[in-house]
mmCIF file with all atom_site columns, C-alpha atoms in Angstrom:
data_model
loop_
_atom_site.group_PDB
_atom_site.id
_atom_site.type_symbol
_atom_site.label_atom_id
_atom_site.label_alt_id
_atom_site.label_comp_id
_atom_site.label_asym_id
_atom_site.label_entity_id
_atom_site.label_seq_id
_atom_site.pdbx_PDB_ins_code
_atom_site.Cartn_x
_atom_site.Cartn_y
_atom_site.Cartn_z
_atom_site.occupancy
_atom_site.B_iso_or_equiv
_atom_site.pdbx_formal_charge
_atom_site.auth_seq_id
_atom_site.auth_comp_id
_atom_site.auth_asym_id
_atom_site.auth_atom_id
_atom_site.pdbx_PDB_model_num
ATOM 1   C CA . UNK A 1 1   ? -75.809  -11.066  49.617 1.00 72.00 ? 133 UNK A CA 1
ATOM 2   C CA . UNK A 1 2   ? -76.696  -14.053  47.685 1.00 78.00 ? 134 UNK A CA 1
ATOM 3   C CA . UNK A 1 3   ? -79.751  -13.841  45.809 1.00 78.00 ? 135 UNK A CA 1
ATOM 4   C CA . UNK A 1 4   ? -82.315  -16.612  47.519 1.00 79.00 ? 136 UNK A CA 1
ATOM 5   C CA . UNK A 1 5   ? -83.371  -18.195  43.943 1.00 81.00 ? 137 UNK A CA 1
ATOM 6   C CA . UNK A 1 6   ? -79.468  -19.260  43.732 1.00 84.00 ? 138 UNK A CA 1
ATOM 7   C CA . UNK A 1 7   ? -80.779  -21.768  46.478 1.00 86.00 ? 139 UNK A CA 1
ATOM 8   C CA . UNK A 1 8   ? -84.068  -22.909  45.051 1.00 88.00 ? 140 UNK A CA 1
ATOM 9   C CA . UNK A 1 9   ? -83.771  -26.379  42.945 1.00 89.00 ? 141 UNK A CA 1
ATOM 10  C CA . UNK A 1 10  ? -82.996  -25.890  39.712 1.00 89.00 ? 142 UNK A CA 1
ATOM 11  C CA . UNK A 1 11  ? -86.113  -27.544  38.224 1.00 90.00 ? 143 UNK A CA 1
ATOM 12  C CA . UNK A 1 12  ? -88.349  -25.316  40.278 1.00 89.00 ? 144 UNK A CA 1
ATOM 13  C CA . UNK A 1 13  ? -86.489  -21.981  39.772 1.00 88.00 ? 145 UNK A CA 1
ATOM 14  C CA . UNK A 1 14  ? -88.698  -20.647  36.956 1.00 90.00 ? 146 UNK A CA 1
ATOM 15  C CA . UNK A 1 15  ? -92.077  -21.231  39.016 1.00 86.00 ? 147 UNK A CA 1
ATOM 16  C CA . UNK A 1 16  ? -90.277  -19.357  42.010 1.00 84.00 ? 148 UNK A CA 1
ATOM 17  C CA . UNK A 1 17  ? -88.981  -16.029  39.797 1.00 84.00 ? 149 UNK A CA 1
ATOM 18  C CA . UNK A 1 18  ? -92.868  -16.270  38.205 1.00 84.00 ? 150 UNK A CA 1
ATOM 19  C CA . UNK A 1 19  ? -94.410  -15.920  42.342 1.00 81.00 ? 151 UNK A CA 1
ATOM 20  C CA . UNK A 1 20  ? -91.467  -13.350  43.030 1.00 80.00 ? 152 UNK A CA 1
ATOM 21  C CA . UNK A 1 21  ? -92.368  -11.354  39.553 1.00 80.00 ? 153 UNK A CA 1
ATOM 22  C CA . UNK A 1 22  ? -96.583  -11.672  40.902 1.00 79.00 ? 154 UNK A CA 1
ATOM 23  C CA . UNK A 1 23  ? -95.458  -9.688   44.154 1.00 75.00 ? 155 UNK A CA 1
ATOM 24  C CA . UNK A 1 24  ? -94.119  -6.650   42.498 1.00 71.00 ? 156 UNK A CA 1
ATOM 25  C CA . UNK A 1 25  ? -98.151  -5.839   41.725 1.00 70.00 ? 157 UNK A CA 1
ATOM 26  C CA . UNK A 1 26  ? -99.295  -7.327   44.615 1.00 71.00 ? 158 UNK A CA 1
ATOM 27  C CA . UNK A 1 27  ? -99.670  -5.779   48.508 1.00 67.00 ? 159 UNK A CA 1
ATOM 28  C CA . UNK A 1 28  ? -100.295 -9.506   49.442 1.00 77.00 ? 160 UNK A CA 1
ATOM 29  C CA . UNK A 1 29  ? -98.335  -12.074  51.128 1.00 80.00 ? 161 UNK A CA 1
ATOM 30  C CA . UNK A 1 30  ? -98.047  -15.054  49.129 1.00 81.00 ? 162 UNK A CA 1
ATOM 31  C CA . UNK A 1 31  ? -96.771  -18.748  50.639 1.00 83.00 ? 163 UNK A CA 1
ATOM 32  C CA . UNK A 1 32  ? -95.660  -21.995  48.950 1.00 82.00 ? 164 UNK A CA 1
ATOM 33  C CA . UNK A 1 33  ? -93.640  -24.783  49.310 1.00 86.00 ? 165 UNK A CA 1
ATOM 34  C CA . UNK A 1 34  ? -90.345  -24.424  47.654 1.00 87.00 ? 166 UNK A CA 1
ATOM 35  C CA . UNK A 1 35  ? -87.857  -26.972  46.733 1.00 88.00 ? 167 UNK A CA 1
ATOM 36  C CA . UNK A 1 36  ? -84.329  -25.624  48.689 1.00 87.00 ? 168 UNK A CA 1
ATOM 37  C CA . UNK A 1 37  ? -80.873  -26.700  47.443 1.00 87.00 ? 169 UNK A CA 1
ATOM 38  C CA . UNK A 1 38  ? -77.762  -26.102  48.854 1.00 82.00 ? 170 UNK A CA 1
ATOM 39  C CA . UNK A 1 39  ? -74.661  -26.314  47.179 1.00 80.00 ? 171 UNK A CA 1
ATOM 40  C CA . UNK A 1 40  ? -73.680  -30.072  46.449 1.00 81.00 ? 172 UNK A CA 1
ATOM 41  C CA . UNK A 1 41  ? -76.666  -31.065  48.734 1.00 83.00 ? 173 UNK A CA 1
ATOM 42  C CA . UNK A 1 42  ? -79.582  -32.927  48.589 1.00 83.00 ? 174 UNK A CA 1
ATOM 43  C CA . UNK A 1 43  ? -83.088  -30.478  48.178 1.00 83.00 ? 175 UNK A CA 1
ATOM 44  C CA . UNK A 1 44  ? -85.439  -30.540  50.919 1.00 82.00 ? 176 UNK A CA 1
ATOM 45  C CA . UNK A 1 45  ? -89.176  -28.858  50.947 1.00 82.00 ? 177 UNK A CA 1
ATOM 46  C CA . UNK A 1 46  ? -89.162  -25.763  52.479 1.00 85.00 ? 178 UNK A CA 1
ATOM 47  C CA . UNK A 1 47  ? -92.584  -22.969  53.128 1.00 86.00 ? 179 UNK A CA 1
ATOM 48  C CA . UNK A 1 48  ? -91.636  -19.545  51.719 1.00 84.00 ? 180 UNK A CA 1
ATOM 49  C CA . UNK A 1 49  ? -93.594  -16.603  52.540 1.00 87.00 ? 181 UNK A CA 1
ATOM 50  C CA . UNK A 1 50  ? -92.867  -13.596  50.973 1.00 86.00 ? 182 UNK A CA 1
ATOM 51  C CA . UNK A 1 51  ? -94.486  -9.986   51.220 1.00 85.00 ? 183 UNK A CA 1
ATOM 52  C CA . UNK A 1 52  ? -93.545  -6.765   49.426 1.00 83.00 ? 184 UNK A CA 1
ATOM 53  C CA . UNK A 1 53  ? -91.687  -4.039   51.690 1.00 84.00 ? 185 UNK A CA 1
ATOM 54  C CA . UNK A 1 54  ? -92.886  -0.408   50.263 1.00 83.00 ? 186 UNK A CA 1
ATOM 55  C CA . UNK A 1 55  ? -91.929  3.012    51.115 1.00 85.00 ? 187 UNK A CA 1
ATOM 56  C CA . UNK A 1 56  ? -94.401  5.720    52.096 1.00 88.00 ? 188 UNK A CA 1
ATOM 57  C CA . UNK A 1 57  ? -95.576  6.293    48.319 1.00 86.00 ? 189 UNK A CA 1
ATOM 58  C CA . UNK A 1 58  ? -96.491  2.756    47.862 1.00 79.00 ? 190 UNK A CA 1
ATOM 59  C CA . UNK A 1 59  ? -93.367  2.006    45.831 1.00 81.00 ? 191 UNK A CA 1
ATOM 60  C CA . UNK A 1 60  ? -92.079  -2.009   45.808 1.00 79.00 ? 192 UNK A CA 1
ATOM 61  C CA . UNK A 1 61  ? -88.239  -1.328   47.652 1.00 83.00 ? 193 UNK A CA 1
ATOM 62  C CA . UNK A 1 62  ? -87.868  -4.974   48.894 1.00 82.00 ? 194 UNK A CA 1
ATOM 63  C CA . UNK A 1 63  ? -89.145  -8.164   50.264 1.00 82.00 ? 195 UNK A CA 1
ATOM 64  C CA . UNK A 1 64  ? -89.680  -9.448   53.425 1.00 84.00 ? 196 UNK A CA 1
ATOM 65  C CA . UNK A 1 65  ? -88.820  -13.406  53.075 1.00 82.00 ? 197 UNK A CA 1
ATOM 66  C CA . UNK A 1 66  ? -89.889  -16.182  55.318 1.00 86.00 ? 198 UNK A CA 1
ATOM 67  C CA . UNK A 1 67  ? -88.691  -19.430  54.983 1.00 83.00 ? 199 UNK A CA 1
ATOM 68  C CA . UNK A 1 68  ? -89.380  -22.424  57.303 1.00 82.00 ? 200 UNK A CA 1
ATOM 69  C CA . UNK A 1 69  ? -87.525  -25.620  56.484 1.00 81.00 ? 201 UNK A CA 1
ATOM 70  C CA . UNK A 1 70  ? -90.311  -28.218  56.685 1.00 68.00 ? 202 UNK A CA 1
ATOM 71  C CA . UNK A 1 71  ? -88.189  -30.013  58.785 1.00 71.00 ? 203 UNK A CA 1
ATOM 72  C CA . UNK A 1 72  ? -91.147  -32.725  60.126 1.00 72.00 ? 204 UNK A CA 1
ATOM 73  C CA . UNK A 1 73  ? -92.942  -33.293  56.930 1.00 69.00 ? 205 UNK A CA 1
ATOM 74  C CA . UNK A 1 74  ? -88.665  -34.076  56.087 1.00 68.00 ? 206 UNK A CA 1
ATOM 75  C CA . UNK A 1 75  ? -88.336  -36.504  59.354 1.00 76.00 ? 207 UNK A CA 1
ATOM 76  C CA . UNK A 1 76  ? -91.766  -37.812  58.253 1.00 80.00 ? 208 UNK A CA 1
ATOM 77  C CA . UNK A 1 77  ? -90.539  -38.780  54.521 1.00 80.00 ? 209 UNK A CA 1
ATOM 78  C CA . UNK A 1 78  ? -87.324  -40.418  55.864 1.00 81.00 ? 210 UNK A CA 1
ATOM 79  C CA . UNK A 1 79  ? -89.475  -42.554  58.559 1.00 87.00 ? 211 UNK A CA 1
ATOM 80  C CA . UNK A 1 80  ? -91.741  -44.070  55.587 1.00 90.00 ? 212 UNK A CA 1
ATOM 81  C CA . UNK A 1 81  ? -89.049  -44.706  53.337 1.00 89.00 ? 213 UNK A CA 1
ATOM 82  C CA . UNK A 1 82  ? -87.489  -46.224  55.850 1.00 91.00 ? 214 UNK A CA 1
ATOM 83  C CA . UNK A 1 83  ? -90.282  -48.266  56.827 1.00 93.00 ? 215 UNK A CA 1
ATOM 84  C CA . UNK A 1 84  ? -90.796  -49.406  53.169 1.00 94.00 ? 216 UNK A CA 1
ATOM 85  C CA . UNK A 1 85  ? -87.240  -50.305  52.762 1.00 94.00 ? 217 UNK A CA 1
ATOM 86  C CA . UNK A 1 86  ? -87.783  -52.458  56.003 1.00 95.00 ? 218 UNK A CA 1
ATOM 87  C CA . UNK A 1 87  ? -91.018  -54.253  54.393 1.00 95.00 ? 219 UNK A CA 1
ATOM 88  C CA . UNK A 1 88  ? -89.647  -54.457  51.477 1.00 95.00 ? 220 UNK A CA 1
ATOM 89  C CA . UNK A 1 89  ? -86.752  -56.335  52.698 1.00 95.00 ? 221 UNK A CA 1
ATOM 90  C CA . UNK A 1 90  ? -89.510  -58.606  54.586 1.00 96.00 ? 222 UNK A CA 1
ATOM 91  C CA . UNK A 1 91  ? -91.625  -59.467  51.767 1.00 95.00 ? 223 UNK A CA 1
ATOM 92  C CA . UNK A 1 92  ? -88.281  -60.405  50.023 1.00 96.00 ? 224 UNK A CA 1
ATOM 93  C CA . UNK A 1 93  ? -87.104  -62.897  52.964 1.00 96.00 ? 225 UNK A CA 1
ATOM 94  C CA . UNK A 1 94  ? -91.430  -64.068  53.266 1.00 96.00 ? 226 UNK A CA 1
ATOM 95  C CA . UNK A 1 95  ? -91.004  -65.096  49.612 1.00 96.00 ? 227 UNK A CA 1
ATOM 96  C CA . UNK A 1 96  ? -87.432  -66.652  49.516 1.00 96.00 ? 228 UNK A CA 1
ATOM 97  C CA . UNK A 1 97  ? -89.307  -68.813  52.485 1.00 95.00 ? 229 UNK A CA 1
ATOM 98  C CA . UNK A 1 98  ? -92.416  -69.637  50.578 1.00 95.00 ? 230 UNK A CA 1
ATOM 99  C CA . UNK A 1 99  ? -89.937  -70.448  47.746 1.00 94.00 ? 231 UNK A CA 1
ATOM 100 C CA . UNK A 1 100 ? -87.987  -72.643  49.973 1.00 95.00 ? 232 UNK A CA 1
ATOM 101 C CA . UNK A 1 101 ? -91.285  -74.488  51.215 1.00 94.00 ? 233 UNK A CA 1
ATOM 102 C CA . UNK A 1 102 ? -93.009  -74.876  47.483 1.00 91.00 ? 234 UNK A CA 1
ATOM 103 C CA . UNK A 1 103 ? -89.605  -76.622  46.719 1.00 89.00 ? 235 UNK A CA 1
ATOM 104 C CA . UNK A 1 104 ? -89.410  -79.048  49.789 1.00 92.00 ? 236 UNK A CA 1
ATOM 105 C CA . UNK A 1 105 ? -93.522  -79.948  48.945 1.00 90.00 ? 237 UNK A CA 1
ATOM 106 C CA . UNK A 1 106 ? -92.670  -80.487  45.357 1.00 86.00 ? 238 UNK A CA 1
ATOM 107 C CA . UNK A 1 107 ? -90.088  -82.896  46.370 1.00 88.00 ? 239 UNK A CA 1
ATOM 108 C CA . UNK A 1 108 ? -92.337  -84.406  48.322 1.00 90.00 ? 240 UNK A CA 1
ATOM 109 C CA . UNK A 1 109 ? -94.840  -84.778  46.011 1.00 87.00 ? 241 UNK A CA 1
ATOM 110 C CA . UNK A 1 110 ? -92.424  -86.547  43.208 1.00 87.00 ? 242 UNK A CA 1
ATOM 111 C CA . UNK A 1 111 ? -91.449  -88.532  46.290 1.00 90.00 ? 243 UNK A CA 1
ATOM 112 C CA . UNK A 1 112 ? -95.291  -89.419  47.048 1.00 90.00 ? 244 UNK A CA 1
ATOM 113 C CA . UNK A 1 113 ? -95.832  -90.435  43.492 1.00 87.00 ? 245 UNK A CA 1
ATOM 114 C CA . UNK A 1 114 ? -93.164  -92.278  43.153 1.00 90.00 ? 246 UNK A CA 1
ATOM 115 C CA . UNK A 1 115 ? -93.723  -94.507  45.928 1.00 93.00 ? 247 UNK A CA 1
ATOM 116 C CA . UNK A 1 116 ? -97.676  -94.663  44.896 1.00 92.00 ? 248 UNK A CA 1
ATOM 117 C CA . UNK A 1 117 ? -96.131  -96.066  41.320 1.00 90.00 ? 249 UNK A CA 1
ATOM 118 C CA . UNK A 1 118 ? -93.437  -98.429  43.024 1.00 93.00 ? 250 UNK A CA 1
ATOM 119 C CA . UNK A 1 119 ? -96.774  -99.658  45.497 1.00 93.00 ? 251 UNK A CA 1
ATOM 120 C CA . UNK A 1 120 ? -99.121  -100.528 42.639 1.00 92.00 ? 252 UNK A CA 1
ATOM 121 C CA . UNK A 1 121 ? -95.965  -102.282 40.804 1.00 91.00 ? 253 UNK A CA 1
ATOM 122 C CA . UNK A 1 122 ? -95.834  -104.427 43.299 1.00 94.00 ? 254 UNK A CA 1
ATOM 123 C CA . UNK A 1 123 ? -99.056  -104.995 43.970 1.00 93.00 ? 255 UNK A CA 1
ATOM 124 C CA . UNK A 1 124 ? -99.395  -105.926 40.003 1.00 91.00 ? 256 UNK A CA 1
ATOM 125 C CA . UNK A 1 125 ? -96.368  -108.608 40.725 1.00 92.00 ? 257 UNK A CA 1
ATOM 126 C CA . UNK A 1 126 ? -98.715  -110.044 43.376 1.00 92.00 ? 258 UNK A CA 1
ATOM 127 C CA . UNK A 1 127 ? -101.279 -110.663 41.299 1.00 91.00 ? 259 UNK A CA 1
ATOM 128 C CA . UNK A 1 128 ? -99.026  -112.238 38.671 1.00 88.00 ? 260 UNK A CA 1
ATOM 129 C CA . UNK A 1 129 ? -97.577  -114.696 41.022 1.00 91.00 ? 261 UNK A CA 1
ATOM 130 C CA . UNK A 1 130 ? -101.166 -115.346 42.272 1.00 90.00 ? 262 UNK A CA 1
ATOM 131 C CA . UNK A 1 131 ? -102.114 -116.483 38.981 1.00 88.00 ? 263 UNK A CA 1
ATOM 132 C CA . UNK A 1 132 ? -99.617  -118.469 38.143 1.00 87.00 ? 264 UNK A CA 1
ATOM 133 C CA . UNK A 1 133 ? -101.321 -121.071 40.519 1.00 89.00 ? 265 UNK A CA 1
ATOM 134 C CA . UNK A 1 134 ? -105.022 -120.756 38.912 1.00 89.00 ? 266 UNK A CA 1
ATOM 135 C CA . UNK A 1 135 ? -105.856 -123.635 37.253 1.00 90.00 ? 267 UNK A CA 1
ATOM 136 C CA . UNK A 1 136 ? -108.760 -121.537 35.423 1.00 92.00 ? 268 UNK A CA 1
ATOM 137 C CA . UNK A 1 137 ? -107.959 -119.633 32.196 1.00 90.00 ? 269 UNK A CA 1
ATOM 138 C CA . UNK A 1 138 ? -110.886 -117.157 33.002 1.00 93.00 ? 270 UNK A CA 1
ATOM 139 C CA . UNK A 1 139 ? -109.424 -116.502 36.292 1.00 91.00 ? 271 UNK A CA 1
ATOM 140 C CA . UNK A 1 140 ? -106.204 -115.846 35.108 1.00 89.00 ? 272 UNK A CA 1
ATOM 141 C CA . UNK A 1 141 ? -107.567 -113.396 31.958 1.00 90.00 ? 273 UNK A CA 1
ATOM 142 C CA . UNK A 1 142 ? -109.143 -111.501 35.150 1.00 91.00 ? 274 UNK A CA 1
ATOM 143 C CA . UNK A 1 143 ? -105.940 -111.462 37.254 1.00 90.00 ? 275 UNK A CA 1
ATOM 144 C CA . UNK A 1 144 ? -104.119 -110.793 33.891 1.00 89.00 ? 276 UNK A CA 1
ATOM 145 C CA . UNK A 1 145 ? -106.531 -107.717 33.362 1.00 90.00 ? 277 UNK A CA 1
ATOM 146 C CA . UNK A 1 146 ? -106.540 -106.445 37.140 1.00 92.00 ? 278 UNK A CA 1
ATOM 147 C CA . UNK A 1 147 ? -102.427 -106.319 36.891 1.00 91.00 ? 279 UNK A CA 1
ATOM 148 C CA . UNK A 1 148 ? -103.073 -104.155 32.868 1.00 88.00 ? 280 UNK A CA 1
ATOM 149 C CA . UNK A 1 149 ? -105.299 -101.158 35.071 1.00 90.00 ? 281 UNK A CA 1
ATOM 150 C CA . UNK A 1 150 ? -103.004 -101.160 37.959 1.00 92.00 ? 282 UNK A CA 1
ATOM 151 C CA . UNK A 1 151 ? -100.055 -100.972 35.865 1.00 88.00 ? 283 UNK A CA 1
ATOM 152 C CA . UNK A 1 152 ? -102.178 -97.958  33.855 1.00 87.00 ? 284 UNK A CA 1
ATOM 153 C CA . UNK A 1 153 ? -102.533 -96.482  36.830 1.00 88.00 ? 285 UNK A CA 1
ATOM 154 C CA . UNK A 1 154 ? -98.691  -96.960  37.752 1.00 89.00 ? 286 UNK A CA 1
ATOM 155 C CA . UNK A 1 155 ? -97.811  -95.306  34.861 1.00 87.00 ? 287 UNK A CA 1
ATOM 156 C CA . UNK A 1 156 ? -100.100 -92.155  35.530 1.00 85.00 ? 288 UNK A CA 1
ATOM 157 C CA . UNK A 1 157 ? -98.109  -91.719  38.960 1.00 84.00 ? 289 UNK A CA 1
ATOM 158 C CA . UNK A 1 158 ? -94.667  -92.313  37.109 1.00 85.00 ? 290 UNK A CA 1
ATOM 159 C CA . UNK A 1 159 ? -95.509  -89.961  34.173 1.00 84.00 ? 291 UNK A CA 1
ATOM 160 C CA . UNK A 1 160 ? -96.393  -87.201  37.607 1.00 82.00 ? 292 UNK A CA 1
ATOM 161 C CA . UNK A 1 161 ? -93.029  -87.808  39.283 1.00 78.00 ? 293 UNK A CA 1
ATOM 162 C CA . UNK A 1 162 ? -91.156  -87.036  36.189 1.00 81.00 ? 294 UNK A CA 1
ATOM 163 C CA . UNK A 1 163 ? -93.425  -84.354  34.678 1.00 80.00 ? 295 UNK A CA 1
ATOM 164 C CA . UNK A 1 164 ? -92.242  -80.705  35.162 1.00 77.00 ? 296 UNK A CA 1
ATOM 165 C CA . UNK A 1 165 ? -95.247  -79.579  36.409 1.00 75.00 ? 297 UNK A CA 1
ATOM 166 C CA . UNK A 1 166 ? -96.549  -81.997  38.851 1.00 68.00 ? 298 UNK A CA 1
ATOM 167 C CA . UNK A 1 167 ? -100.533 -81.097  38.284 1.00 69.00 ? 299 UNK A CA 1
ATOM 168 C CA . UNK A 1 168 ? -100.627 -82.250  34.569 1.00 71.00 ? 300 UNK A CA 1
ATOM 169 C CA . UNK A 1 169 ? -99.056  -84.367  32.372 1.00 72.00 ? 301 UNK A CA 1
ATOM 170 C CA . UNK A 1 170 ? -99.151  -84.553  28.329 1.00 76.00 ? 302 UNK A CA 1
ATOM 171 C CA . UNK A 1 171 ? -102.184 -86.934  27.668 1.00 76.00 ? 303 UNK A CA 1
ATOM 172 C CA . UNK A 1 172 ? -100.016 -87.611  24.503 1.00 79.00 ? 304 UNK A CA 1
ATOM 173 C CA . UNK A 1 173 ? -97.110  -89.063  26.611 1.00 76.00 ? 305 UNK A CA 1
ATOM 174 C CA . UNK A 1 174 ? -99.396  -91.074  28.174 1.00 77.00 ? 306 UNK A CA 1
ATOM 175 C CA . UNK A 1 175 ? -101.320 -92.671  25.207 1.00 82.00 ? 307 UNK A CA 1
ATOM 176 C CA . UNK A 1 176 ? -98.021  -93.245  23.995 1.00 83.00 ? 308 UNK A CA 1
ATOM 177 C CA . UNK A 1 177 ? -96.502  -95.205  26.969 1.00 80.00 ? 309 UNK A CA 1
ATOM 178 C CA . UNK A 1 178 ? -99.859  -96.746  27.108 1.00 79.00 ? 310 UNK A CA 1
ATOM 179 C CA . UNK A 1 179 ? -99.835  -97.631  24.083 1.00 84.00 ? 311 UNK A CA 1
ATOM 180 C CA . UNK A 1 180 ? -96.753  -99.790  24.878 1.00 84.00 ? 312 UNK A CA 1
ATOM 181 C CA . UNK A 1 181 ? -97.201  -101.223 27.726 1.00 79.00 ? 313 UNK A CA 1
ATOM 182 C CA . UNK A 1 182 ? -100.347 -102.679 26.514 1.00 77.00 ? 314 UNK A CA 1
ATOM 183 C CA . UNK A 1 183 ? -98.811  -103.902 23.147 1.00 80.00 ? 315 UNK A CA 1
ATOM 184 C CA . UNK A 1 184 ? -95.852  -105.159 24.972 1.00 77.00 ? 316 UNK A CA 1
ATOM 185 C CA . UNK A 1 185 ? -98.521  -107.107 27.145 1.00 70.00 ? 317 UNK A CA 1
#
């Protein structure tokens, strides 16, 4: 005895009394999907088809009502959100890996840079020992001059271990610390 638009979603109840108020001129049957809520539920999608019962004189005394609970297209919804929930949760474990992995290779490259500066250093101490036993001042202002670019070069790779972002560094930074090393030389 309960009217059926008492069960219709609120938000769609206007739209459904507007179809049901189209039938009273009408001899046609009319179908569309109808949001249905019961009480304290959730609303699911429902197919109502409704056609105007008249008497002999062609008088509107009722409706004939047809409702069929779209119960697949329902199954079908919960199956993709599912699915999206699933992928979603996925992507989120895919990027905490590729997280993981950009972190371990930007260790290692502050590790490779490092080492590259602490390998030139030495090879510029080589060079100084070496020419401490020239005998020739020309030789030595080469040696002398070989050990300045290597250490320049050193201090590229220790400026890139340190630096933040491990593609560039501050060309300012550099000219500075440049700067100083080659005064202090």
């Amino acid at each position: 005895g309960i009217p059926l638009a008492v069960f219709v979603a609120p938000e769609a109840r206007q739209g459904f009394r507007a179809q049901i108020a189209c039938l009273q001129n009408s001899a046609e049957v009319r179908m569309w999907e109808v949001p249905i809520q019961p009480w304290r539920q959730a609303a699911f999608p429902a197919k109502c088809s409704v056609a105007p019962a008249r008497d002999v004189h062609g008088q509107v005394i009722g409706l004939r009502w047809l409702l069929r609970i779209n119960s697949e297209q329902q199954q079908a919804y919960k199956v993709i959100e599912q699915r999206v929930q699933e992928q979603t949760a996925e992507l989120a474990q895919a990027n905490a890996a590729l997280q993981d992995a950009l972190g371990q290779a930007q260790v290692l490259l502050r590790e490779l840079h490092h080492r590259v500066k602490n390998n030139l250093q030495v090879i510029a101490s080589l060079l100084n020992l070496q020419s401490a036993s020239l005998q020739d001042p020309r030789l030595q202002e080469i040696f002398h001059d070989c050990q300045e670019r290597i250490r320049a070069m050193a201090l590229v790779h220790e400026l890139l271990y340190q630096s933040h972002n491990l593609g560039r560094i501050k060309l300012a930074h550099y000219l500075e610390a440049l700067a100083k090393q080659l005064f202090g030389s």
